[in-house]
XYZ file of C-alpha atoms in Angstrom:
83
model
C -0.137 -0.497 -0.104
C 0.892 3.640 0.097
C 1.837 5.809 3.343
C 1.955 9.253 4.138
C 3.636 11.218 6.725
C 2.182 14.079 8.476
C 4.013 16.937 10.327
C 1.811 17.487 13.388
C 4.965 19.874 14.686
C 5.613 17.270 17.408
C 6.904 13.328 16.484
C 4.215 12.439 13.422
C 2.541 10.452 12.284
C 2.410 8.115 9.391
C -0.960 7.118 7.802
C -0.738 3.762 6.121
C -3.913 2.782 3.100
C -3.679 -0.837 3.351
C -4.175 -3.306 -0.032
C -5.737 -6.630 2.056
C -6.238 -7.314 5.582
C -3.509 -7.561 8.817
C -3.875 -10.596 10.709
C -2.109 -8.821 13.817
C 0.445 -6.067 14.153
C 2.229 -4.825 17.265
C 4.791 -2.560 18.381
C 8.114 -3.404 19.893
C 8.992 -1.552 23.155
C 11.587 -0.454 24.000
C 13.228 0.008 20.466
C 15.980 -2.538 20.314
C 18.914 -2.073 18.153
C 19.273 -4.950 15.586
C 22.459 -4.830 13.222
C 22.033 -6.804 9.841
C 22.831 -10.374 11.265
C 19.891 -10.214 13.804
C 17.445 -9.252 11.082
C 16.617 -12.972 10.797
C 16.303 -13.747 14.126
C 13.776 -11.016 15.043
C 12.194 -12.458 11.477
C 11.900 -15.827 13.117
C 10.521 -14.328 16.922
C 8.104 -12.386 15.739
C 6.875 -13.497 11.793
C 4.898 -16.520 11.194
C 6.612 -17.465 8.302
C 9.675 -16.499 6.293
C 7.434 -15.027 3.029
C 4.804 -13.716 5.324
C 4.854 -10.164 7.654
C 6.725 -7.457 7.843
C 9.370 -5.703 10.508
C 9.356 -2.005 10.435
C 12.746 -0.555 11.591
C 14.034 3.261 11.823
C 17.416 3.563 10.297
C 19.635 6.301 9.743
C 18.063 5.896 5.685
C 14.530 6.475 6.772
C 11.590 4.317 7.723
C 11.767 0.597 5.735
C 10.545 -3.272 6.641
C 13.122 -5.721 6.916
C 13.521 -6.755 3.547
C 14.949 -3.500 2.516
C 16.932 -2.660 5.592
C 19.280 -6.022 4.110
C 18.823 -5.264 0.977
C 20.573 -1.661 2.162
C 22.627 -3.592 4.519
C 21.400 -0.777 7.026
C 20.546 -1.703 10.746
C 18.367 0.719 12.818
C 16.023 0.377 15.563
C 12.969 -1.814 15.646
C 9.761 0.121 15.293
C 7.237 -3.257 15.118
C 5.504 -5.834 13.116
C 2.420 -6.483 10.702
C 1.410 -9.681 9.465
């Protein structure tokens, strides 16, 4: 889907337009630091299968899912997950 970043002069908000259904979503608190080799471990712990669902990270290159973070070879802090 598409997403829109809303600047409310505070922390900001992200509005996501979904294409399909969301079975489960969650926020990870505290925001743990995740290095590139540990992304696979987090995927195994939080997602139901390999090709199903996404982890959301905030990195120095912006907010991205785990697949894009792995492609760009960048780690960051984990925000949450959905599938």
